[in-house]
Structures are given as structure tokens and as C-alpha cells.
Coordinates of C-alpha atoms and ligand atoms in Angstrom, one line a residue:
X736 CA 0.0 0.0 0.0
X737 CA 1.4 3.4 -1.0
X738 CA 1.4 5.8 1.9
X739 CA 0.1 9.2 0.7
X740 CA 0.7 12.4 2.5
X741 CA -3.0 12.3 3.5
X742 CA -2.4 8.8 4.8
X743 CA 0.5 9.9 6.9
X744 CA -1.5 12.8 8.2
X745 CA -4.2 10.4 9.4
X746 CA -1.5 8.6 11.3
X747 CA -0.3 11.8 12.8
X748 CA 3.3 11.3 11.7
X749 CA 4.1 14.4 9.6
X750 CA 7.1 16.3 10.9
X751 CA 8.7 19.2 9.1
X752 CA 12.3 19.4 8.1
X753 CA 13.1 21.5 11.1
X754 CA 12.1 18.5 13.3
X755 CA 9.0 20.3 14.8
X756 CA 5.8 18.3 14.8
X757 CA 3.1 19.9 12.7
X758 CA -0.1 19.6 14.6
X759 CA -2.5 17.4 12.7
X760 CA -6.3 17.1 13.2
X761 CA -7.1 14.6 16.0
X762 CA -9.3 11.7 15.1
X763 CA -12.4 11.1 17.3
X764 CA -10.2 9.5 20.0
X765 CA -6.5 8.7 20.2
X766 CA -7.1 5.7 22.4
X767 CA -8.3 2.1 21.8
X768 CA -8.8 -1.0 23.8
X769 CA -6.3 -3.0 21.8
X770 CA -3.6 -0.6 20.9
X771 CA -3.8 2.1 23.6
X772 CA -2.7 5.6 22.8
X773 CA -1.6 6.1 19.2
X774 CA -1.7 9.8 18.3
X775 CA 1.6 11.2 17.3
X776 CA 3.5 8.2 18.6
X777 CA 6.8 9.7 17.6
X778 CA 6.4 12.1 20.5
X779 CA 3.6 10.6 22.8
X780 CA 5.6 7.4 23.3
X781 CA 8.5 9.4 24.7
X782 CA 6.7 11.1 27.7
X783 CA 8.1 8.6 30.3
X784 CA 5.6 7.8 33.0
X785 CA 3.3 10.5 31.6
X786 CA 2.8 8.7 28.3
X787 CA -0.7 7.2 28.2
X788 CA -0.5 3.4 27.9
X789 CA 0.3 2.2 24.4
X790 CA 0.8 -1.3 23.1
X791 CA 4.6 -1.7 23.0
X792 CA 6.2 -3.5 20.0
X793 CA 7.3 -7.0 20.9
X794 CA 10.1 -9.0 19.3
X795 CA 8.3 -12.2 20.5
X796 CA 4.7 -12.5 19.4
X797 CA 2.6 -11.8 22.5
X798 CA -0.4 -14.0 21.6
X799 CA -1.0 -17.1 23.6
X800 CA 0.8 -19.8 21.7
X801 CA -1.6 -22.1 19.8
X802 CA -0.4 -25.2 21.6
X803 CA -0.9 -23.7 25.1
X804 CA -3.7 -22.8 27.3
X805 CA -3.5 -20.2 30.0
X806 CA -3.9 -21.6 33.5
X807 CA -3.1 -18.4 35.5
X808 CA -3.0 -14.7 34.8
X809 CA -1.9 -12.0 37.2
X810 CA -2.3 -8.4 36.1
X811 CA -0.2 -5.7 37.9
X812 CA -1.5 -2.3 36.9
X813 CA -0.8 1.3 37.4
X814 CA -3.6 3.7 37.8
X815 CA -5.0 5.6 34.8
X816 CA -4.0 9.1 33.6
X817 CA -4.3 11.7 36.3
X818 CA -4.0 15.4 36.9
X819 CA -0.6 16.6 38.2
X820 CA 0.2 16.0 41.8
X821 CA -0.8 18.8 44.2
X822 CA 2.8 20.1 44.5
X823 CA 3.3 20.1 40.7
X824 CA 0.0 21.7 39.9
X825 CA 0.9 24.7 42.0
X826 CA 4.3 25.0 40.2
X827 CA 2.7 24.7 36.8
X828 CA 0.2 27.4 37.6
X829 CA 3.0 29.7 38.9
X830 CA 5.0 29.1 35.7
X831 CA 2.0 30.1 33.5
X832 CA 1.4 33.1 35.7
X833 CA 5.1 34.1 35.4
X834 CA 4.9 33.9 31.6
X835 CA 1.6 35.9 31.5
X836 CA 3.1 38.6 33.8
X837 CA 6.4 39.0 31.8
X838 CA 5.6 38.3 28.2
X839 CA 3.7 40.7 26.0
X840 CA 4.0 39.1 22.6
X841 CA 2.6 35.6 21.8
X842 CA 2.8 34.7 18.2
X843 CA 3.1 31.7 15.9
X844 CA 3.0 28.4 17.8
X845 CA 3.0 30.4 21.1
X846 CA -0.3 32.2 20.2
X847 CA -2.4 29.8 22.3
X848 CA -0.3 30.5 25.4
X849 CA -1.5 34.1 25.5
X850 CA -5.0 33.1 26.6
X851 CA -4.2 29.7 28.0
X852 CA -5.9 29.4 31.4
X853 CA -4.5 26.9 33.9
X854 CA -7.4 24.7 34.9
X855 CA -5.7 21.3 35.8
X856 CA -6.7 19.8 39.1
X857 CA -4.6 17.7 41.4
X858 CA -4.0 13.9 42.0
X859 CA -7.2 12.5 40.7
X860 CA -7.9 10.5 37.5
X861 CA -9.0 12.4 34.5
X862 CA -12.0 11.2 32.4
X863 CA -9.4 10.0 29.8
X864 CA -7.7 8.0 32.6
X865 CA -11.0 6.5 33.7
X866 CA -11.7 5.3 30.2
X867 CA -8.1 3.9 30.0
X868 CA -8.9 1.6 33.0
X869 CA -12.2 0.4 31.6
X870 CA -10.4 -0.4 28.3
X871 CA -7.8 -2.3 30.3
X872 CA -10.4 -4.4 32.1
X873 CA -12.0 -5.2 28.7
X874 CA -8.7 -6.1 27.1
X875 CA -7.8 -8.4 30.0
X876 CA -11.2 -10.1 29.8
X877 CA -10.8 -10.7 26.0
X878 CA -7.2 -12.0 26.3
X879 CA -8.1 -14.4 29.2
X880 CA -11.7 -15.1 28.2
X881 CA -11.2 -18.9 28.4
X882 CA -10.6 -18.5 32.1
X883 CA -12.5 -15.3 32.7
X884 CA -15.8 -16.9 31.5
X885 CA -15.8 -19.2 34.4
X886 CA -13.7 -17.4 37.0
X887 CA -13.5 -14.0 38.6
X888 CA -10.3 -12.2 39.4
X889 CA -9.3 -11.5 43.0
X890 CA -8.7 -7.8 43.1
X891 CA -6.5 -5.7 45.4
X892 CA -5.7 -2.0 45.3
X893 CA -3.3 0.3 47.1
X894 CA -5.3 2.8 49.1
X895 CA -4.9 6.1 47.4
X896 CA -8.2 7.3 45.8
X897 CA -7.0 7.4 42.2
X898 CA -5.7 3.8 42.5
X899 CA -8.9 2.5 44.1
X900 CA -11.0 4.3 41.4
X901 CA -8.7 2.8 38.7
X902 CA -9.4 -0.7 40.2
X903 CA -13.1 0.0 40.1
X904 CA -13.1 1.2 36.5
X905 CA -11.0 -1.9 35.5
X906 CA -13.7 -4.0 37.2
X907 CA -16.3 -2.1 35.2
X908 CA -14.5 -2.8 31.9
X909 CA -14.1 -6.5 32.8
X910 CA -17.7 -6.8 33.8
X911 CA -19.0 -5.1 30.6
X912 CA -17.0 -7.5 28.5
X913 CA -18.2 -10.5 30.5
X914 CA -21.8 -9.4 30.4
X915 CA -21.5 -9.3 26.6
X916 CA -20.1 -12.8 26.4
X917 CA -23.0 -15.3 26.0
X918 CA -20.7 -18.2 27.0
X919 CA -19.8 -16.6 30.3
X920 CA -21.3 -17.4 33.8
X921 CA -22.8 -14.5 35.7
X922 CA -20.2 -14.0 38.4
X923 CA -18.4 -10.6 38.4
X924 CA -15.5 -9.2 40.3
X925 CA -15.3 -6.4 42.8
X926 CA -12.4 -4.7 44.6
X927 CA -11.7 -7.3 47.4
X928 CA -8.9 -5.7 49.4
X929 CA -7.8 -2.1 49.8
X930 CA -4.4 -1.8 51.5
X931 CA -3.8 1.4 53.4
X932 CA -1.0 3.8 52.3
X933 CA -0.8 5.4 55.8
X934 CA 2.6 5.7 57.4
X935 CA 3.7 2.4 58.9
X936 CA 1.4 0.3 56.8
X937 CA 2.8 -2.9 55.3
X938 CA 1.8 -2.6 51.7
X939 CA 3.3 -4.5 48.9
X940 CA 1.7 -2.1 46.4
X941 CA 3.1 1.1 47.9
X942 CA 6.6 1.6 49.2
X943 CA 7.2 3.6 52.4
X944 CA 8.4 1.2 55.1
X945 CA 12.1 1.0 54.3
X946 CA 13.4 3.9 56.3
X947 CA 16.9 4.2 54.8
X948 CA 15.5 4.0 51.3
X949 CA 13.0 6.7 51.9
X950 CA 15.2 9.1 53.9
X951 CA 18.8 8.0 53.4
X952 CA 21.4 9.4 51.0
X953 CA 20.3 7.0 48.2
X954 CA 17.1 8.9 47.9
X955 CA 19.0 11.6 46.1
X956 CA 20.6 9.4 43.4
X957 CA 17.7 9.9 40.9
X958 CA 17.7 13.6 41.3
X959 CA 21.4 13.8 40.8
X960 CA 21.3 11.7 37.6
X961 CA 18.4 13.8 36.2
X962 CA 20.1 17.1 37.1
X963 CA 23.2 16.0 35.1
X964 CA 21.1 15.1 32.1
X965 CA 19.1 18.4 32.4
X966 CA 22.3 20.3 32.0
X967 CA 22.9 18.4 28.8
X968 CA 19.6 18.7 27.0
X969 CA 17.8 21.7 28.5
X970 CA 20.1 24.7 27.8
X971 CA 19.4 24.7 24.0
X972 CA 15.7 24.6 24.6
X973 CA 15.8 27.2 27.3
X974 CA 17.7 29.6 24.9
X975 CA 15.2 29.1 22.2
X976 CA 12.1 29.5 24.3
X977 CA 13.4 32.5 26.2
X978 CA 14.4 34.0 22.8
X979 CA 10.9 33.4 21.4
X980 CA 9.0 34.5 24.5
X981 CA 10.8 37.8 25.2
X982 CA 10.7 38.6 28.9
X983 CA 9.9 35.0 30.0
X984 CA 13.3 34.3 31.5
X985 CA 12.3 30.7 32.3
X986 CA 14.7 28.6 34.4
X987 CA 15.6 25.0 33.3
X988 CA 13.2 23.6 35.9
X989 CA 10.4 25.8 34.4
X990 CA 11.3 24.5 30.9
X991 CA 10.7 21.0 32.2
X992 CA 7.4 22.2 33.6
X993 CA 6.4 23.6 30.2
X994 CA 7.2 20.2 28.7
X995 CA 5.2 18.4 31.4
X996 CA 2.2 20.5 30.4
X997 CA 2.1 18.7 27.1
X998 CA 1.2 15.3 28.4
X999 CA -0.9 16.7 31.3
X1000 CA -3.1 18.8 29.0
X1001 CA -3.3 16.0 26.6
X1002 CA -4.7 13.5 29.1
X1003 CA -7.0 16.3 30.5
X1004 CA -8.8 16.1 27.2
X1005 CA -11.5 13.4 27.1
X1006 CA -10.4 12.2 23.7
X1007 CA -6.7 12.6 24.4
X1008 CA -6.3 15.3 21.8
X1009 CA -2.6 16.4 21.6
X1010 CA -2.1 19.7 23.5
X1011 CA -0.6 22.7 21.7
X1012 CA 2.2 22.7 24.4
X1013 CA 3.5 19.6 22.6
X1014 CA 4.4 21.5 19.4
X1015 CA 6.7 23.9 21.3
X1016 CA 9.4 21.1 21.3
X1017 CA 11.0 18.9 18.6
X1018 CA 10.8 15.1 18.3
X1019 CA 14.5 14.8 19.5
X1020 CA 13.7 17.0 22.5
X1021 CA 10.8 14.6 23.4
X1022 CA 13.2 11.7 23.2
X1023 CA 15.5 13.5 25.6
X1024 CA 12.6 14.2 27.9
X1025 CA 11.6 10.6 27.9
X1026 CA 15.1 9.7 28.8
X1027 CA 15.0 12.2 31.7
X1028 CA 12.0 10.4 33.1
X1029 CA 13.6 7.0 32.5
X1030 CA 16.6 8.1 34.6
X1031 CA 14.2 9.0 37.4
X1032 CA 12.7 5.5 37.5
X1033 CA 16.0 3.6 36.9
X1034 CA 18.0 5.5 39.6
X1035 CA 15.0 5.9 41.9
X1036 CA 13.4 2.4 42.0
X1037 CA 15.4 0.2 39.6
X1038 CA 18.9 -1.3 39.8
X1039 CA 20.4 2.2 39.6
X1040 CA 19.5 2.6 43.3
X1041 CA 21.0 0.1 45.8
X1042 CA 17.7 -0.3 47.7
X1043 CA 15.3 0.2 44.7
X1044 CA 14.6 -3.5 43.7
X1045 CA 14.3 -4.4 47.4
X1046 CA 11.1 -2.3 47.5
X1047 CA 9.6 -4.8 45.0
X1048 CA 10.4 -7.9 47.0
X1049 CA 7.2 -8.2 49.0
X1050 CA 5.0 -8.3 45.9
X1051 CA 7.3 -10.7 44.2
X1052 CA 7.0 -13.1 47.1
X1053 CA 3.2 -12.8 47.0
X1054 CA 3.4 -13.6 43.3
X1055 CA 5.5 -16.7 44.0
X1056 CA 2.8 -17.7 46.6
X1057 CA 0.0 -17.4 44.0
X1058 CA 2.0 -19.1 41.2
X1059 CA 2.8 -22.1 43.5
X1060 CA -0.4 -22.0 45.6
X1061 CA 1.7 -21.9 48.8
X1062 CA 1.6 -19.5 51.8
X1063 CA 3.5 -16.2 51.4
X1064 CA 7.1 -16.4 52.7
X1065 CA 8.3 -12.9 53.2
X1066 CA 9.6 -10.6 56.0
X1067 CA 9.6 -7.4 54.1
X1068 CA 6.5 -5.3 53.4
X1069 CA 3.8 -8.0 53.3
X1070 CA 1.0 -7.7 55.9
X1071 CA 0.7 -11.2 57.3
X1072 CA -2.7 -10.5 58.9
X1073 CA -3.9 -10.2 55.3
X1074 CA -1.7 -12.7 53.5
X1075 CA -2.1 -15.5 56.0
X1076 CA -5.9 -15.4 55.6
X1077 CA -7.6 -17.1 52.7
X1078 CA -10.4 -14.5 52.7
X1079 CA -7.9 -11.6 52.0
X1080 CA -5.2 -13.6 50.2
X1081 CA -6.7 -16.7 48.5
X1082 CA -4.3 -19.1 46.8
X1083 CA -6.7 -21.1 44.7
X1084 CA -7.6 -18.5 42.1
X1085 CA -6.6 -18.5 38.4
X1086 CA -7.0 -14.7 38.0
X1087 CA -5.5 -11.9 40.1
X1088 CA -5.5 -8.2 39.6
X1089 CA -3.5 -5.7 41.6
X1090 CA -3.5 -1.9 41.3
X1091 CA -0.5 0.3 42.3
X1092 CA 1.8 3.1 41.2
X1093 CA 4.6 3.6 38.7
X1094 CA 7.4 3.6 41.2
X1095 CA 6.3 0.5 42.9
X1096 CA 5.9 -1.4 39.6
X1097 CA 9.4 -0.3 38.7
X1098 CA 10.8 -1.8 41.9
X1099 CA 8.8 -5.0 41.4
X1100 CA 10.1 -5.4 37.8
X1101 CA 13.6 -5.0 39.0
X1102 CA 13.1 -7.4 42.0
X1103 CA 11.9 -9.9 39.4
X1104 CA 15.1 -9.3 37.4
X1105 CA 13.1 -8.5 34.2
X1106 CA 15.6 -5.8 33.2
X1107 CA 18.7 -7.5 34.6
X1108 CA 20.3 -7.4 31.1
X1109 CA 19.8 -3.6 30.9
X1110 CA 23.2 -1.9 31.7
X1111 CA 23.2 1.2 33.9
X1112 CA 21.8 4.2 32.1
X1113 CA 24.4 6.9 31.4
X1114 CA 23.4 10.3 32.6
X1115 CA 25.3 12.4 30.1
X1116 CA 24.4 10.8 26.8
X1117 CA 21.1 9.3 25.7
X1118 CA 21.0 5.6 25.5
X1119 CA 18.5 4.2 23.0
X1120 CA 17.2 1.9 25.7
X1121 CA 13.7 2.1 24.3
X1122 CA 14.9 0.6 21.0
X1123 CA 17.7 -1.8 22.2
X1124 CA 16.4 -3.6 25.3
X1125 CA 13.0 -2.4 26.0
X1126 CA 13.6 -0.5 29.2
X1127 CA 12.2 3.0 29.4
X1128 CA 9.7 4.6 31.7
X1129 CA 7.3 5.0 28.8
X1130 CA 7.6 1.3 27.8
X1131 CA 7.2 0.1 31.4
X1132 CA 5.1 2.4 33.6
X1133 CA 3.0 4.8 31.5
X1134 CA -0.5 5.9 32.7
X1135 CA -2.6 2.7 32.7
X1136 CA 0.5 0.4 32.5
X1137 CA -0.2 -3.3 32.9
X1138 CA 2.1 -6.3 33.3
X1139 CA 0.7 -9.8 32.8
X1140 CA 2.3 -12.7 34.5
X1141 CA 0.9 -15.9 32.9
X1142 CA 1.2 -19.6 33.5
X1143 CA 0.8 -21.7 30.4
X1144 CA 0.0 -25.4 30.0
X1145 CA 1.6 -26.4 26.7
X1146 CA 1.6 -29.5 24.6
X1147 CA 4.9 -31.3 24.9
X1148 CA 5.6 -29.8 28.3
X1149 CA 4.9 -31.6 31.5
X1150 CA 5.5 -28.6 33.7
X1151 CA 3.7 -25.3 33.4
X1152 CA 5.6 -22.5 31.8
X1153 CA 5.7 -18.8 33.0
X1154 CA 5.7 -15.8 30.7
X1155 CA 5.8 -12.1 31.5
X1156 CA 4.3 -9.5 29.2
X1157 CA 4.7 -5.7 30.0
X1158 CA 2.4 -3.5 28.0
X1159 CA 2.0 -6.2 25.4
X1160 CA 5.8 -6.7 25.0
X1161 CA 7.0 -10.1 25.9
X1162 CA 10.0 -9.8 28.3
X1163 CA 12.2 -12.8 27.7
X1164 CA 13.0 -14.4 31.1
X1165 CA 16.8 -14.6 30.5
X1166 CA 17.4 -15.0 34.2
X1167 CA 15.9 -18.5 34.1
X1168 CA 16.9 -19.7 30.6
X1169 CA 14.1 -18.3 28.5
X1170 CA 13.0 -20.4 25.5
X1171 CA 12.4 -18.9 22.1
X1172 CA 9.0 -17.6 23.2
X1173 CA 10.6 -16.0 26.3
X1174 CA 9.3 -18.6 28.7
X1175 CA 10.7 -20.6 31.6
X1176 CA 9.3 -23.6 33.5
X1177 CA 7.6 -22.6 36.8
X1178 CA 10.3 -24.2 38.9
X1179 CA 13.1 -22.5 37.0
X1180 CA 11.3 -19.1 37.2
X1181 CA 10.7 -19.4 41.0
X1182 CA 14.3 -20.7 41.4
X1183 CA 15.6 -17.6 39.6
X1184 CA 13.8 -15.3 42.2
X1185 CA 16.3 -16.0 44.9
X1186 CA 16.8 -12.2 45.4
X1187 CA 13.2 -11.8 46.4
X1188 CA 13.0 -15.1 48.3
X1189 CA 15.9 -14.1 50.5
X1190 CA 14.3 -10.7 51.3
X1191 CA 16.5 -8.6 48.9
X1192 CA 18.5 -6.2 51.0
X1193 CA 15.7 -5.5 53.5
X1194 CA 18.2 -5.8 56.3
X1195 CA 19.7 -2.4 55.2
X1196 CA 16.4 -0.7 55.5
X1197 CA 16.8 0.1 59.2
X1198 CA 20.6 0.4 59.1
Ligands
LIG518 C1 -3.8 29.4 39.7 O1 -3.3 30.4 40.4 C2 -4.2 31.5 40.5 C3 -3.5 32.7 41.1 O2 -2.9 32.3 42.3 C4 -5.5 31.1 41.3 O3 -6.4 32.1 41.4 C5 -6.1 29.9 40.5 O4 -7.2 29.4 41.3 C6 -5.1 28.8 40.3 N1 -5.7 27.8 39.4 C7 -5.6 26.5 39.6 C8 -6.3 25.6 38.7 O5 -5.0 26.0 40.5
LIG519 C1 -2.4 -5.3 58.4 O1 -3.7 -5.5 57.9 C2 -4.7 -5.4 58.9 C3 -6.0 -5.7 58.2 O2 -6.3 -4.8 57.2 C4 -4.7 -4.0 59.5 O3 -5.6 -3.9 60.5 C5 -3.3 -3.8 60.1 O4 -3.2 -2.4 60.5 C6 -2.2 -4.0 59.1 N1 -0.9 -3.9 59.7 C7 0.1 -3.3 59.1 C8 1.4 -3.2 59.9 O5 0.1 -2.8 58.0
LIG520 C1 26.2 11.2 36.5 O1 27.3 11.7 35.8 C2 28.4 12.2 36.5 C3 29.4 12.8 35.6 O2 29.7 11.8 34.6 C4 28.9 11.1 37.4 O3 29.9 11.6 38.3 C5 27.8 10.6 38.3 O4 28.3 9.5 39.1 C6 26.6 10.1 37.5 N1 25.5 9.7 38.4 C7 24.8 8.7 38.1 C8 23.7 8.4 39.1 O5 25.0 7.9 37.2
LIG521 C1 6.6 39.2 18.4 O1 7.4 38.0 18.2 C2 7.6 37.6 16.9 C3 8.4 36.3 16.9 O2 8.8 35.9 18.1 C4 8.4 38.7 16.2 O3 8.6 38.4 14.9 C5 7.6 40.1 16.3 O4 8.4 41.1 15.8 C6 7.3 40.4 17.7 N1 6.4 41.5 17.8 C7 6.6 42.5 18.7 C8 5.6 43.6 18.6 O5 7.5 42.5 19.5
LIG522 C1 16.2 35.9 35.1 O1 16.0 35.1 36.2 C2 17.2 35.0 37.0 C3 16.9 34.0 38.1 O2 16.4 32.8 37.6 C4 17.6 36.3 37.6 O3 18.7 36.2 38.3 C5 17.8 37.3 36.4 O4 18.0 38.6 36.9 C6 16.6 37.3 35.5 N1 16.8 38.2 34.4 C7 16.0 39.1 33.9 C8 16.4 39.8 32.7 O5 14.9 39.3 34.5
LIG523 C1 11.2 -14.6 58.4 O1 11.3 -14.5 59.8 C2 11.1 -15.7 60.5 C3 11.0 -15.4 62.0 O2 12.1 -14.5 62.4 C4 12.2 -16.7 60.2 O3 12.0 -17.9 60.8 C5 12.2 -16.9 58.7 O4 13.3 -17.7 58.3 C6 12.3 -15.6 57.9 N1 12.0 -15.8 56.5 C7 12.7 -15.2 55.5 C8 12.3 -15.6 54.1 O5 13.5 -14.3 55.7
LIG524 C1 5.1 -5.6 58.9 O1 6.4 -5.7 58.3 C2 7.4 -5.8 59.3 C3 8.8 -5.9 58.6 O2 9.0 -4.7 58.0 C4 7.2 -7.1 60.1 O3 8.1 -7.1 61.2 C5 5.8 -7.1 60.7 O4 5.6 -8.3 61.4 C6 4.8 -6.9 59.6 N1 3.4 -6.8 60.2 C7 2.5 -7.6 59.8 C8 1.1 -7.4 60.3 O5 2.6 -8.5 58.9
LIG525 C1 19.2 -9.6 38.9 O1 20.4 -9.0 39.2 C2 20.6 -8.8 40.6 C3 21.9 -8.0 40.8 O2 22.9 -8.6 40.1 C4 20.7 -10.2 41.3 O3 20.8 -10.0 42.7 C5 19.4 -10.9 41.1 O4 19.4 -12.2 41.6 C6 19.1 -11.0 39.6 N1 17.7 -11.5 39.4 C7 17.4 -12.6 38.8 C8 16.0 -13.0 38.7 O5 18.3 -13.3 38.2

């Protein structure tokens, strides 16, 4: 098929020779159940944890292999798209006020900024984010329909309002899909357990308990790595913007805020229409921004932080318990009052759904060793991690992110196999001798999780 200019326009992929993205008319909605967010992917898939979920390209086909049936499916999900956090929404508003106070002339692609009114809220899901979670519930039902027709997932959520609401919307999407399936029984899920995020709470879906991780010197590593990278990529942008917006005199931090306003205004639109803030920056600048966000996750909660992966140990040990149908063995952040009780931590289910945050999911992925073949990210040059080995914040923990951990019963295999799929990308389990489809036997997979089974480095938490 010949791609005409009009065809490319429809895909939203026109960029001018200067590298700026030419805004293209948005279709009805940028989001879909199967493929997630697909408007202007050459920029929107580089917004780090502020990218809306999109189906990530996978080298290994992610479909359930024809000779296998799924016997178990755990989803670990981030909440849907939200407004900025309360602290950030204040800063963004101040930055806009500063621009309005000091700049008189808004022309060209800045014209919108003259009358832009800051109206974003704080902390809660946006309507777009709510729809993302319904879509996720529907997609999960469709993928696992053979099990989901007969079974209901056991659902847990971390306690923050947007996470609980995300779990509820996911349940709605699952329920709608099941209601429409004439082969399904009439049993539907609900949110079974909400785990408090209050100080001192043992919560495997929200970090907070490991004192030296939260307050020790290692809590600055991510900031330091990001600061170094800011000094590399922001000055040229800062010079251009301050030259274009005479009087603005924005700091490098305020330049990042201006970039943040692209994803946040985009997900504030019910259809996910690309915000005009996005066209103030080039495609390359968005890749640099995506890397800036990846540094935050890698050095904050991944293997770039000595105690990062340890924060994901509790959930990993709960996962082992579910996969093997044995009691949870863990002395880190699990709550044994909950986990030793079959009403709040059943072991006989085939389907499980847990709702959490980007930081916690990052720690869990690293506790599982999913990105153990990712070398440490440099902080002075961009690493094309997103292309080479699949680690980036946008690939792993976008708004509405979801990891699937599956057990497969396959012809020719006596033992069940385990596979892990992060946002539709199969993550080959190299740490336990992945086969050509990325899988390991259950015993090899559990065997490989010695880091989690031995409590990670939890002993250093109170050092
Ligand atoms: C932004 O700041 C202005 C001035 O302080 C305030 O009146 C307005 O309510 C703020 N808007 C939002 C959405 O926070
Ligand atoms: C464990 O869970 C129980 C039941 O929800 C709760 O009452 C208790 O406070 C929790 N303990 C900790 C340390 O989180
Ligand atoms: C960031 O780069 C500087 C300069 O190369 C280096 O000294 C520092 O250790 C790096 N930090 C991290 C977290 O990689
Ligand atoms: C306004 O800005 C544009 C481009 O930044 C410039 O060409 C124009 O001369 C400016 N107008 C005034 C009145 O300063
Ligand atoms: C620009 O802002 C800096 C502080 O970030 C300040 O020191 C400087 O005086 C300002 N320049 C102008 C022209 O306002
Ligand atoms: C957890 O603590 C108990 C009691 O101190 C101990 O017997 C057990 O070996 C520990 N388990 C792990 C996995 O650290
Ligand atoms: C909470 O976690 C701590 C370890 O950090 C553990 O000593 C305590 O027993 C746990 N509490 C419950 C209720 O499981
Ligand atoms: C991943 O690497 C860490 C650090 O080298 C190691 O402790 C852990 O066991 C590895 N995880 C797996 C699943 O191999």
C-alpha cells in the first residue's frame, strides 16, 4: 500500500524538516482497547511515565501460543492518567502566571499561550484516565476469556483514591466485556482488598516502610542523575524559548514544567487530543525528555538505586505464593494479617488483579530481574534503551500500564511455563533460561527469584 501524505496525516506522523511536529487534526479519539494511545506516537511514546499506555512493540509475538492454554493470569496495573500531583499543579500554575506577567508578545505556535488558562486539578484520575482503565479491564477479559468466562479475578488495590478508582473502573470494563459474552457465567469481580498507604502500613503495592530507602542518602541518586542530564539537553531549549518569549526568562526547571504541560493537558482532554504545548518542542527533545523520566525510575526504583529493587520484594514473594499455591514467605513489606488469611489472600484463584503506582511497579520489575540485562543508564548521553532492550519509563510504567504474568500449560511440556508481558511486550526471562518464546518452567522461574525469596536487601532498611 502506498502511503500518501494524507495517509501519513491520518497517522499523525508528519514532521517538518526543522524537526518540529506539525499539529494534525485529531481523530475522534486517540485511544483504543487493543492498541492504547496512538496519536503522534513519535512524541507521545516518549513522555516517560506521563505517556498514556500504548501497546509496546514486541520481538516475540505476545499472543497465547496455539499449543498452550493459560492456567493463571496476574495483572499488575498502574492507575490511569491523572492530573498533576498537588505540589506540581501549584508550580505549573505559577509558571504560567510568570509567563503571562512578563511576556507581551505571543505569536506563531505560542499564540495559544497568551490566553491559556491553567485549569488542571490535582492527584485524581481524568476522564481519559478512567476510560483507559475500563479499556484495560475489557482487554484483559478478552485475552483471558477462556478462564474469565468461568472465573472472577481476585482484586486488590493500594489505598490512594486514584488507585482504588482505577481498580473500580477496570472491574467495570471487565464486567461489561463479560456481560456481553454469551458463553460466560454470571459471576463478576469487585475490589476485594484495599491496602492502606498510611505511614507504617505494610503494603506491597506502595513503598514507604524501608526507612533508609525513603530518607537515606540514596534517595537523592535519581535527582542527581536527572540534574546532570538536564544540564545536557535543556540549555538549547531554554535559549530558544526565552528568545521566542521575550521577557519570560524561564529557568531550566520551568522549561521541564512547560514540557510536562504537554502530556498533562493531553490527558486532560477526554479524547486525548494532543495539546498545543507539545508542538513547542522537537521530536528529539521529546526523546531527551523521555530519557530524563527513565533516569528517574532507573535511579529511583530500579537497579540504579541500591535499595530500589528491594522495594519490590514483597509483591514478588506474593506472586510466588500465588503461582505455587503456597503461603507467602516474606519478612519485608507483606502484611501477614492479610496474607495468611484465605479471605484476603486466597491461593486457589486463576485470575488476580493488583493496582499500584509507577514507582512500585518499577521496583517490582527489578526485583523480578526483568531488566537485569539492561546496563546502567548513562546520565550524560542518551541511551537508546527504548529501542535496544525495552527499558524505558514509557515502555514500562505509562499511565494505565499493565504487566501480565501468565502460567501456560503447553503441549509437549509436562511442567507449566511462565511468561511475563509488559504493556504487550514479551519480556524474555533470560534469568531462568528463556526459550524462544521468552518462557521458563515454573520451577526455573521461581528458582531464579532468589533475590526476592531471600528478602532482597531489606536488612539495610533500618541500618
Ligand atoms: C492558579 O493560580 C491563581 C492565582 O494564584 C489562582 O487564582 C487559581 O485558582 C489557580 N488555578 C488552579 C487551577 O490551581
Ligand atoms: C495489616 O492489615 C490489617 C487488616 O487490614 C490491619 O488492621 C493492620 O493495621 C495492618 N498492619 C500493618 C502493619 O500494616
Ligand atoms: C552522573 O554523571 C556524573 C558525571 O559523569 C557522574 O559523576 C555521576 O556518578 C553520574 N551519576 C549517576 C547516578 O549515574
Ligand atoms: C513578536 O514576536 C515575533 C516572533 O517571536 C516577532 O517576529 C515580532 O516582531 C514580535 N512583535 C513585537 C511587537 O514585538
Ligand atoms: C532571570 O532570572 C534569574 C533567576 O532565575 C535572575 O537572576 C535574572 O535577573 C533574571 N533576568 C531578567 C532579565 O529578569
Ligand atoms: C522470616 O522471619 C522468621 C522469624 O524470624 C524466620 O523464621 C524466617 O526464616 C524468615 N524468613 C525469611 C524468608 O526471611
Ligand atoms: C510488617 O512488616 C514488618 C517488617 O518490615 C514485620 O516485622 C511485621 O511483622 C509486619 N506486620 C504484619 C502485620 O505483617
Ligand atoms: C538480577 O540481578 C541482581 C543483581 O545482580 C541479582 O541479585 C538478582 O538475583 C538478579 N535476578 C534474577 C531474577 O536473576
